[in-house]
PDB file of C-alpha atoms in Angstrom:
ATOM      1  CA  MET A   1     -63.258-193.099 185.629  1.00 55.00           C
ATOM      2  CA  LYS A   2     -59.636-191.529 186.092  1.00 52.00           C
ATOM      3  CA  LYS A   3     -58.064-194.929 186.929  1.00 55.00           C
ATOM      4  CA  ARG A   4     -59.633-196.477 184.273  1.00 57.00           C
ATOM      5  CA  ILE A   5     -58.285-193.959 181.699  1.00 52.00           C
ATOM      6  CA  GLU A   6     -54.419-194.400 183.170  1.00 56.00           C
ATOM      7  CA  ILE A   7     -55.109-198.289 182.835  1.00 54.00           C
ATOM      8  CA  ILE A   8     -55.919-197.775 179.109  1.00 52.00           C
ATOM      9  CA  MET A   9     -52.945-195.555 178.767  1.00 56.00           C
ATOM     10  CA  ALA A  10     -50.435-197.770 180.154  1.00 53.00           C
ATOM     11  CA  VAL A  11     -51.876-200.497 178.126  1.00 49.00           C
ATOM     12  CA  LEU A  12     -51.348-198.363 174.627  1.00 51.00           C
ATOM     13  CA  LEU A  13     -47.989-197.576 175.953  1.00 53.00           C
ATOM     14  CA  LEU A  14     -47.276-200.980 176.094  1.00 54.00           C
ATOM     15  CA  LEU A  15     -48.463-201.818 172.758  1.00 49.00           C
ATOM     16  CA  GLY A  16     -46.483-199.208 171.205  1.00 48.00           C
ATOM     17  CA  ALA A  17     -43.190-200.082 172.943  1.00 44.00           C
ATOM     18  CA  CYS A  18     -43.863-203.666 171.517  1.00 47.00           C
ATOM     19  CA  LEU A  19     -44.386-202.358 168.216  1.00 45.00           C
ATOM     20  CA  PHE A  20     -41.380-200.612 168.157  1.00 44.00           C
ATOM     21  CA  ALA A  21     -39.491-203.633 169.237  1.00 42.00           C
ATOM     22  CA  LYS A  22     -40.785-205.642 166.683  1.00 42.00           C
ATOM     23  CA  GLU A  23     -39.563-202.634 163.864  1.00 43.00           C
ATOM     24  CA  GLY A  24     -36.520-202.309 165.613  1.00 43.00           C
ATOM     25  CA  ALA A  25     -36.051-206.400 164.855  1.00 44.00           C
ATOM     26  CA  TYR A  26     -36.852-206.512 161.556  1.00 46.00           C
ATOM     27  CA  MET A  27     -34.373-203.736 160.639  1.00 44.00           C
ATOM     28  CA  VAL A  28     -31.742-205.517 162.038  1.00 43.00           C
ATOM     29  CA  GLU A  29     -32.556-208.799 159.962  1.00 49.00           C
ATOM     30  CA  ASN A  30     -33.063-206.771 157.051  1.00 48.00           C
ATOM     31  CA  LEU A  31     -29.673-205.258 157.755  1.00 42.00           C
ATOM     32  CA  LYS A  32     -28.286-208.970 158.344  1.00 41.00           C
ATOM     33  CA  ALA A  33     -29.413-210.260 155.352  1.00 43.00           C
ATOM     34  CA  GLN A  34     -27.941-207.599 153.067  1.00 45.00           C
ATOM     35  CA  LYS A  35     -24.727-207.674 154.171  1.00 51.00           C
ATOM     36  CA  GLY A  36     -24.256-203.982 153.785  1.00 69.00           C
ATOM     37  CA  GLU A  37     -26.032-203.747 150.218  1.00 86.00           C
ATOM     38  CA  ILE A  38     -28.822-201.849 149.812  1.00 96.00           C
ATOM     39  CA  CYS A  39     -31.995-203.574 148.072  1.00 98.00           C
ATOM     40  CA  ILE A  40     -35.041-202.183 146.878  1.00 98.00           C
ATOM     41  CA  VAL A  41     -37.753-203.978 145.213  1.00 98.00           C
ATOM     42  CA  ILE A  42     -39.138-202.258 141.865  1.00 98.00           C
ATOM     43  CA  ASP A  43     -42.667-203.326 141.307  1.00 98.00           C
ATOM     44  CA  ALA A  44     -44.123-202.992 137.852  1.00 98.00           C
ATOM     45  CA  GLY A  45     -48.028-202.907 138.294  1.00 98.00           C
ATOM     46  CA  HIS A  46     -50.418-205.153 136.318  1.00 98.00           C
ATOM     47  CA  GLY A  47     -49.251-207.434 133.379  1.00 98.00           C
ATOM     48  CA  GLY A  48     -50.382-210.643 131.436  1.00 97.00           C
ATOM     49  CA  ASP A  49     -54.463-210.686 131.127  1.00 96.00           C
ATOM     50  CA  ASP A  50     -54.424-207.401 133.129  1.00 97.00           C
ATOM     51  CA  PRO A  51     -53.614-204.433 131.133  1.00 98.00           C
ATOM     52  CA  GLY A  52     -54.267-202.081 133.844  1.00 98.00           C
ATOM     53  CA  LYS A  53     -55.777-198.682 132.593  1.00 98.00           C
ATOM     54  CA  ILE A  54     -56.086-197.836 128.989  1.00 98.00           C
ATOM     55  CA  GLY A  55     -55.078-194.658 127.855  1.00 98.00           C
ATOM     56  CA  ILE A  56     -57.062-191.967 125.967  1.00 98.00           C
ATOM     57  CA  ASN A  57     -54.777-192.929 123.582  1.00 98.00           C
ATOM     58  CA  ASN A  58     -55.329-196.832 123.586  1.00 98.00           C
ATOM     59  CA  LYS A  59     -51.992-197.307 125.028  1.00 98.00           C
ATOM     60  CA  LYS A  60     -51.810-200.037 127.971  1.00 98.00           C
ATOM     61  CA  GLU A  61     -50.728-199.205 131.485  1.00 98.00           C
ATOM     62  CA  LYS A  62     -48.897-202.471 131.877  1.00 98.00           C
ATOM     63  CA  ASP A  63     -46.661-201.859 129.163  1.00 98.00           C
ATOM     64  CA  ILE A  64     -45.776-198.347 130.360  1.00 98.00           C
ATOM     65  CA  ASN A  65     -45.365-199.392 133.562  1.00 98.00           C
ATOM     66  CA  LEU A  66     -42.704-201.709 132.884  1.00 98.00           C
ATOM     67  CA  LYS A  67     -40.455-199.811 130.566  1.00 98.00           C
ATOM     68  CA  ILE A  68     -40.264-197.202 133.324  1.00 98.00           C
ATOM     69  CA  ALA A  69     -39.496-199.827 135.666  1.00 98.00           C
ATOM     70  CA  LYS A  70     -37.072-201.183 133.567  1.00 98.00           C
ATOM     71  CA  GLU A  71     -35.473-197.910 133.215  1.00 98.00           C
ATOM     72  CA  LEU A  72     -34.981-197.079 136.791  1.00 98.00           C
ATOM     73  CA  GLN A  73     -33.631-200.726 137.496  1.00 98.00           C
ATOM     74  CA  THR A  74     -31.049-199.684 134.771  1.00 98.00           C
ATOM     75  CA  LEU A  75     -30.466-196.322 136.992  1.00 98.00           C
ATOM     76  CA  LEU A  76     -29.911-197.784 140.367  1.00 98.00           C
ATOM     77  CA  GLU A  77     -28.019-200.726 139.371  1.00 98.00           C
ATOM     78  CA  LYS A  78     -25.621-198.007 138.046  1.00 97.00           C
ATOM     79  CA  GLU A  79     -25.454-196.952 141.788  1.00 96.00           C
ATOM     80  CA  HIS A  80     -24.683-200.400 142.864  1.00 95.00           C
ATOM     81  CA  ILE A  81     -28.072-200.844 144.491  1.00 97.00           C
ATOM     82  CA  LYS A  82     -29.029-204.240 144.338  1.00 98.00           C
ATOM     83  CA  ILE A  83     -32.357-204.532 142.550  1.00 98.00           C
ATOM     84  CA  VAL A  84     -35.135-207.062 142.609  1.00 98.00           C
ATOM     85  CA  MET A  85     -37.797-206.876 140.234  1.00 98.00           C
ATOM     86  CA  THR A  86     -41.156-208.497 140.943  1.00 98.00           C
ATOM     87  CA  ARG A  87     -42.370-208.702 137.170  1.00 97.00           C
ATOM     88  CA  PRO A  88     -39.087-208.516 134.842  1.00 96.00           C
ATOM     89  CA  ASP A  89     -41.405-208.848 131.420  1.00 97.00           C
ATOM     90  CA  ASP A  90     -44.763-208.928 130.326  1.00 97.00           C
ATOM     91  CA  ALA A  91     -46.236-212.046 131.869  1.00 95.00           C
ATOM     92  CA  GLY A  92     -48.599-211.672 135.266  1.00 93.00           C
ATOM     93  CA  LEU A  93     -47.745-213.507 138.434  1.00 95.00           C
ATOM     94  CA  TYR A  94     -50.196-216.277 138.016  1.00 95.00           C
ATOM     95  CA  GLN A  95     -50.936-219.367 136.600  1.00 92.00           C
ATOM     96  CA  GLN A  96     -53.296-219.312 133.694  1.00 91.00           C
ATOM     97  CA  SER A  97     -55.532-221.844 135.245  1.00 90.00           C
ATOM     98  CA  SER A  98     -55.746-220.164 138.567  1.00 89.00           C
ATOM     99  CA  LYS A  99     -59.527-219.522 139.382  1.00 91.00           C
ATOM    100  CA  ASN A 100     -58.737-215.617 140.563  1.00 95.00           C
ATOM    101  CA  GLN A 101     -55.665-214.566 138.611  1.00 95.00           C
ATOM    102  CA  LYS A 102     -55.680-211.130 140.424  1.00 95.00           C
ATOM    103  CA  VAL A 103     -55.647-212.885 143.952  1.00 95.00           C
ATOM    104  CA  GLU A 104     -52.341-214.795 142.931  1.00 97.00           C
ATOM    105  CA  ASP A 105     -50.463-212.236 141.423  1.00 97.00           C
ATOM    106  CA  MET A 106     -50.516-209.933 144.474  1.00 97.00           C
ATOM    107  CA  ARG A 107     -50.110-212.548 146.640  1.00 97.00           C
ATOM    108  CA  LYS A 108     -47.004-213.462 144.453  1.00 98.00           C
ATOM    109  CA  ARG A 109     -45.778-210.117 144.553  1.00 98.00           C
ATOM    110  CA  CYS A 110     -46.098-209.928 148.181  1.00 98.00           C
ATOM    111  CA  GLU A 111     -44.131-212.992 148.671  1.00 98.00           C
ATOM    112  CA  ILE A 112     -40.953-211.618 146.329  1.00 98.00           C
ATOM    113  CA  ILE A 113     -40.892-208.490 148.566  1.00 98.00           C
ATOM    114  CA  THR A 114     -41.114-210.186 151.843  1.00 98.00           C
ATOM    115  CA  LYS A 115     -38.318-212.799 150.445  1.00 98.00           C
ATOM    116  CA  ALA A 116     -36.024-210.035 149.235  1.00 98.00           C
ATOM    117  CA  LYS A 117     -35.845-207.865 152.610  1.00 97.00           C
ATOM    118  CA  PRO A 118     -35.805-204.856 151.023  1.00 98.00           C
ATOM    119  CA  VAL A 119     -35.470-201.433 152.563  1.00 98.00           C
ATOM    120  CA  PHE A 120     -38.385-200.295 150.436  1.00 98.00           C
ATOM    121  CA  THR A 121     -40.410-201.038 147.527  1.00 98.00           C
ATOM    122  CA  VAL A 122     -41.096-198.693 144.613  1.00 98.00           C
ATOM    123  CA  SER A 123     -44.279-199.959 142.718  1.00 98.00           C
ATOM    124  CA  ILE A 124     -44.615-198.193 139.383  1.00 98.00           C
ATOM    125  CA  HIS A 125     -48.489-197.224 137.929  1.00 98.00           C
ATOM    126  CA  GLN A 126     -50.178-195.005 135.752  1.00 98.00           C
ATOM    127  CA  ASN A 127     -53.516-192.829 136.853  1.00 98.00           C
ATOM    128  CA  SER A 128     -56.770-192.118 135.473  1.00 97.00           C
ATOM    129  CA  TYR A 129     -59.747-189.613 136.210  1.00 97.00           C
ATOM    130  CA  PRO A 130     -62.801-188.748 134.917  1.00 97.00           C
ATOM    131  CA  ASP A 131     -61.721-185.090 134.388  1.00 97.00           C
ATOM    132  CA  GLU A 132     -59.384-185.338 131.235  1.00 97.00           C
ATOM    133  CA  SER A 133     -57.740-182.125 132.387  1.00 96.00           C
ATOM    134  CA  VAL A 134     -55.952-183.524 135.273  1.00 95.00           C
ATOM    135  CA  THR A 135     -52.389-184.441 135.206  1.00 96.00           C
ATOM    136  CA  GLY A 136     -49.277-184.828 137.289  1.00 96.00           C
ATOM    137  CA  PRO A 137     -47.717-187.478 139.242  1.00 97.00           C
ATOM    138  CA  GLN A 138     -48.772-188.740 142.631  1.00 97.00           C
ATOM    139  CA  VAL A 139     -47.321-191.112 145.125  1.00 98.00           C
ATOM    140  CA  PHE A 140     -49.305-192.974 147.947  1.00 98.00           C
ATOM    141  CA  TYR A 141     -48.169-194.665 151.090  1.00 98.00           C
ATOM    142  CA  TYR A 142     -49.717-196.694 153.966  1.00 98.00           C
ATOM    143  CA  GLY A 143     -50.896-194.436 156.396  1.00 96.00           C
ATOM    144  CA  GLN A 144     -49.603-196.115 159.316  1.00 95.00           C
ATOM    145  CA  SER A 145     -45.962-196.173 157.913  1.00 97.00           C
ATOM    146  CA  GLN A 146     -43.987-193.436 159.223  1.00 97.00           C
ATOM    147  CA  GLU A 147     -40.895-194.185 156.860  1.00 97.00           C
ATOM    148  CA  GLY A 148     -43.441-194.884 153.502  1.00 98.00           C
ATOM    149  CA  LYS A 149     -44.853-191.441 154.256  1.00 98.00           C
ATOM    150  CA  LYS A 150     -41.349-190.000 154.444  1.00 98.00           C
ATOM    151  CA  LEU A 151     -40.119-191.713 151.286  1.00 98.00           C
ATOM    152  CA  ALA A 152     -43.385-190.900 149.764  1.00 98.00           C
ATOM    153  CA  GLU A 153     -43.256-187.594 150.003  1.00 98.00           C
ATOM    154  CA  THR A 154     -39.339-187.079 149.130  1.00 98.00           C
ATOM    155  CA  LEU A 155     -40.113-189.046 145.956  1.00 98.00           C
ATOM    156  CA  GLN A 156     -43.430-186.553 145.259  1.00 98.00           C
ATOM    157  CA  THR A 157     -41.085-183.495 145.617  1.00 97.00           C
ATOM    158  CA  ALA A 158     -38.601-184.965 142.903  1.00 98.00           C
ATOM    159  CA  LEU A 159     -41.538-186.098 140.712  1.00 98.00           C
ATOM    160  CA  ILE A 160     -42.712-182.419 140.688  1.00 97.00           C
ATOM    161  CA  GLU A 161     -39.544-180.780 140.499  1.00 96.00           C
ATOM    162  CA  GLN A 162     -38.492-182.527 137.446  1.00 96.00           C
ATOM    163  CA  LEU A 163     -41.853-183.389 135.370  1.00 96.00           C
ATOM    164  CA  ASN A 164     -44.449-181.270 136.765  1.00 89.00           C
ATOM    165  CA  PRO A 165     -43.664-178.032 138.731  1.00 92.00           C
ATOM    166  CA  GLN A 166     -47.554-176.402 138.223  1.00 89.00           C
ATOM    167  CA  ASN A 167     -48.306-179.653 140.164  1.00 88.00           C
ATOM    168  CA  HIS A 168     -49.284-178.938 143.824  1.00 87.00           C
ATOM    169  CA  ARG A 169     -50.412-182.445 144.524  1.00 90.00           C
ATOM    170  CA  ALA A 170     -49.337-184.032 147.809  1.00 95.00           C
ATOM    171  CA  ALA A 171     -48.156-187.720 148.445  1.00 98.00           C
ATOM    172  CA  LYS A 172     -51.367-189.089 149.821  1.00 98.00           C
ATOM    173  CA  ALA A 173     -51.895-191.948 152.537  1.00 98.00           C
ATOM    174  CA  ASN A 174     -53.934-194.783 151.680  1.00 97.00           C
ATOM    175  CA  GLU A 175     -55.432-197.593 153.907  1.00 95.00           C
ATOM    176  CA  SER A 176     -56.670-199.964 151.343  1.00 94.00           C
ATOM    177  CA  TYR A 177     -54.155-200.607 148.981  1.00 96.00           C
ATOM    178  CA  TYR A 178     -53.351-204.183 149.209  1.00 96.00           C
ATOM    179  CA  LEU A 179     -49.570-203.868 148.180  1.00 97.00           C
ATOM    180  CA  LEU A 180     -49.101-200.937 150.668  1.00 97.00           C
ATOM    181  CA  LYS A 181     -50.807-203.023 153.482  1.00 95.00           C
ATOM    182  CA  LYS A 182     -49.563-206.461 153.080  1.00 96.00           C
ATOM    183  CA  THR A 183     -45.548-205.925 152.932  1.00 97.00           C
ATOM    184  CA  PRO A 184     -43.565-205.982 155.895  1.00 96.00           C
ATOM    185  CA  SER A 185     -41.094-203.164 154.597  1.00 97.00           C
ATOM    186  CA  PRO A 186     -42.160-199.626 153.277  1.00 98.00           C
ATOM    187  CA  THR A 187     -43.922-199.840 150.067  1.00 98.00           C
ATOM    188  CA  VAL A 188     -45.309-196.795 147.843  1.00 98.00           C
ATOM    189  CA  ILE A 189     -46.990-196.741 144.658  1.00 98.00           C
ATOM    190  CA  VAL A 190     -45.710-194.108 142.075  1.00 98.00           C
ATOM    191  CA  GLU A 191     -48.621-192.771 139.716  1.00 98.00           C
ATOM    192  CA  CYS A 192     -46.346-191.120 137.164  1.00 98.00           C
ATOM    193  CA  GLY A 193     -49.142-189.459 135.544  1.00 97.00           C
ATOM    194  CA  PHE A 194     -52.725-189.543 134.009  1.00 98.00           C
ATOM    195  CA  LEU A 195     -53.464-191.826 131.036  1.00 98.00           C
ATOM    196  CA  SER A 196     -57.264-190.001 130.782  1.00 98.00           C
ATOM    197  CA  ASN A 197     -55.222-186.708 130.063  1.00 98.00           C
ATOM    198  CA  TYR A 198     -54.445-187.068 126.222  1.00 98.00           C
ATOM    199  CA  GLU A 199     -51.138-184.735 126.286  1.00 98.00           C
ATOM    200  CA  GLU A 200     -49.568-186.632 128.853  1.00 98.00           C
ATOM    201  CA  ALA A 201     -50.706-189.868 128.114  1.00 98.00           C
ATOM    202  CA  GLU A 202     -48.964-189.415 124.772  1.00 98.00           C
ATOM    203  CA  LEU A 203     -45.665-188.170 126.670  1.00 98.00           C
ATOM    204  CA  LEU A 204     -46.024-191.311 129.055  1.00 98.00           C
ATOM    205  CA  ALA A 205     -45.882-193.326 126.022  1.00 98.00           C
ATOM    206  CA  THR A 206     -42.293-191.928 124.757  1.00 98.00           C
ATOM    207  CA  GLU A 207     -39.220-193.473 125.397  1.00 98.00           C
ATOM    208  CA  GLU A 208     -37.460-190.100 126.408  1.00 98.00           C
ATOM    209  CA  TYR A 209     -40.358-189.114 129.011  1.00 98.00           C
ATOM    210  CA  GLN A 210     -40.294-192.819 130.544  1.00 98.00           C
ATOM    211  CA  LYS A 211     -36.273-191.995 130.866  1.00 98.00           C
ATOM    212  CA  LYS A 212     -37.204-188.680 132.825  1.00 98.00           C
ATOM    213  CA  VAL A 213     -39.931-190.149 135.108  1.00 98.00           C
ATOM    214  CA  ALA A 214     -37.242-192.940 135.894  1.00 98.00           C
ATOM    215  CA  GLU A 215     -34.376-190.223 136.213  1.00 98.00           C
ATOM    216  CA  ALA A 216     -37.055-188.236 138.884  1.00 98.00           C
ATOM    217  CA  VAL A 217     -37.606-191.502 140.938  1.00 98.00           C
ATOM    218  CA  LYS A 218     -33.910-192.291 141.040  1.00 98.00           C
ATOM    219  CA  LYS A 219     -33.308-188.606 142.352  1.00 98.00           C
ATOM    220  CA  GLY A 220     -35.957-189.118 145.364  1.00 98.00           C
ATOM    221  CA  ILE A 221     -34.591-192.540 146.054  1.00 98.00           C
ATOM    222  CA  MET A 222     -31.146-191.096 146.259  1.00 98.00           C
ATOM    223  CA  GLU A 223     -32.280-188.172 148.312  1.00 98.00           C
ATOM    224  CA  TYR A 224     -34.037-190.325 150.548  1.00 98.00           C
ATOM    225  CA  LEU A 225     -31.383-192.992 151.430  1.00 97.00           C
ATOM    226  CA  HIS A 226     -29.024-189.828 151.865  1.00 94.00           C
ATOM    227  CA  LEU A 227     -26.683-191.066 148.965  1.00 90.00           C
ATOM    228  CA  GLU A 228     -24.963-189.215 146.625  1.00 78.00           C
ATOM    229  CA  GLU A 229     -24.883-190.153 143.250  1.00 70.00           C
ATOM    230  CA  HIS A 230     -22.162-192.640 142.055  1.00 62.00           C
ATOM    231  CA  ASN A 231     -21.252-192.889 145.841  1.00 49.00           C
ATOM    232  CA  THR A 232     -22.592-196.267 147.418  1.00 42.00           C
ATOM    233  CA  LYS A 233     -22.055-195.223 151.259  1.00 43.00           C
ATOM    234  CA  GLN A 234     -24.919-195.358 153.450  1.00 45.00           C
ATOM    235  CA  GLU A 235     -25.472-192.977 155.941  1.00 44.00           C
ATOM    236  CA  GLU A 236     -28.896-193.696 157.253  1.00 47.00           C
ATOM    237  CA  VAL A 237     -30.858-196.607 157.303  1.00 49.00           C
ATOM    238  CA  PRO A 238     -34.676-196.339 157.194  1.00 54.00           C
ATOM    239  CA  GLU A 239     -36.996-197.837 159.579  1.00 51.00           C
ATOM    240  CA  ASP A 240     -40.791-198.872 159.293  1.00 55.00           C
ATOM    241  CA  SER A 241     -43.716-200.007 161.373  1.00 47.00           C
ATOM    242  CA  ALA A 242     -43.629-203.550 161.215  1.00 46.00           C
ATOM    243  CA  LYS A 243     -46.862-204.902 159.257  1.00 54.00           C
ATOM    244  CA  GLU A 244     -49.120-207.940 158.920  1.00 47.00           C
ATOM    245  CA  ASN A 245     -48.265-211.089 157.203  1.00 46.00           C
ATOM    246  CA  ILE A 246     -49.721-211.694 153.592  1.00 46.00           C
ATOM    247  CA  PRO A 247     -53.347-212.974 154.533  1.00 49.00           C
ATOM    248  CA  LYS A 248     -55.202-215.784 152.949  1.00 50.00           C
ATOM    249  CA  ASP A 249     -58.391-213.837 152.612  1.00 48.00           C
ATOM    250  CA  SER A 250     -58.797-212.676 148.956  1.00 46.00           C
ATOM    251  CA  LYS A 251     -61.615-210.121 150.018  1.00 49.00           C
ATOM    252  CA  GLU A 252     -59.019-207.667 151.014  1.00 50.00           C
ATOM    253  CA  ILE A 253     -57.711-207.528 147.356  1.00 50.00           C
ATOM    254  CA  LYS A 254     -59.691-204.794 145.841  1.00 47.00           C
ATOM    255  CA  GLU A 255     -60.461-205.134 141.819  1.00 45.00           C
ATOM    256  CA  ASN A 256     -58.783-201.661 141.156  1.00 47.00           C
ATOM    257  CA  GLN A 257     -55.785-202.641 143.477  1.00 55.00           C
ATOM    258  CA  GLU A 258     -53.175-200.064 142.316  1.00 55.00           C
TER     259      GLU A 258
END
């Protein structure tokens, strides 16, 4: 029995070594592709015929997501960071004739991210909950991604400090969100606030607060990259566990995918 356990442990160690080797190879390829330039993908959730959540004030999530995403793009480009947007306008990433627009949309986002070879991806969303009193931002990351966890925790801290100091919510791991699982580099989902809370929904609909959210996300990103504002020198490049390629099984895409 002892011998059997030793064999199992040896196999697990070997698999772990292979995983880290693959991870290192991906990051090397990523850096070569960027040629010293930091690339980040910003994903504005939903779009087109998919409005996302409808706020208690009847505001559509897709519109708020895009405005915050574009503001974040502007802020980061001023820091000389290359930004790739999955959705630069209101259009969804699918053909109108598609039998399953949601599936096509999510696959297209993954394709854009994979092609861009970013250091990481930030997906902008808004939250909702049956209890209307719940407020505050929350960041989700893929549970098997250590760098995703580190990025999410850094962003969570920045969002709390800048937007909602009374929020004691922590960054949360998730194993089911399609975008988190099916991208080869770290991806996090930033739920900026709750559209189910009237006060927060009204704030999120204003240009002033949208800029404040974008500033908070930018602050977290700069801290994660160990960059000072207006300084493009990269001191540390994060690594992340390699993940699966984009699957063909549409059942993995949840209807409530954030």
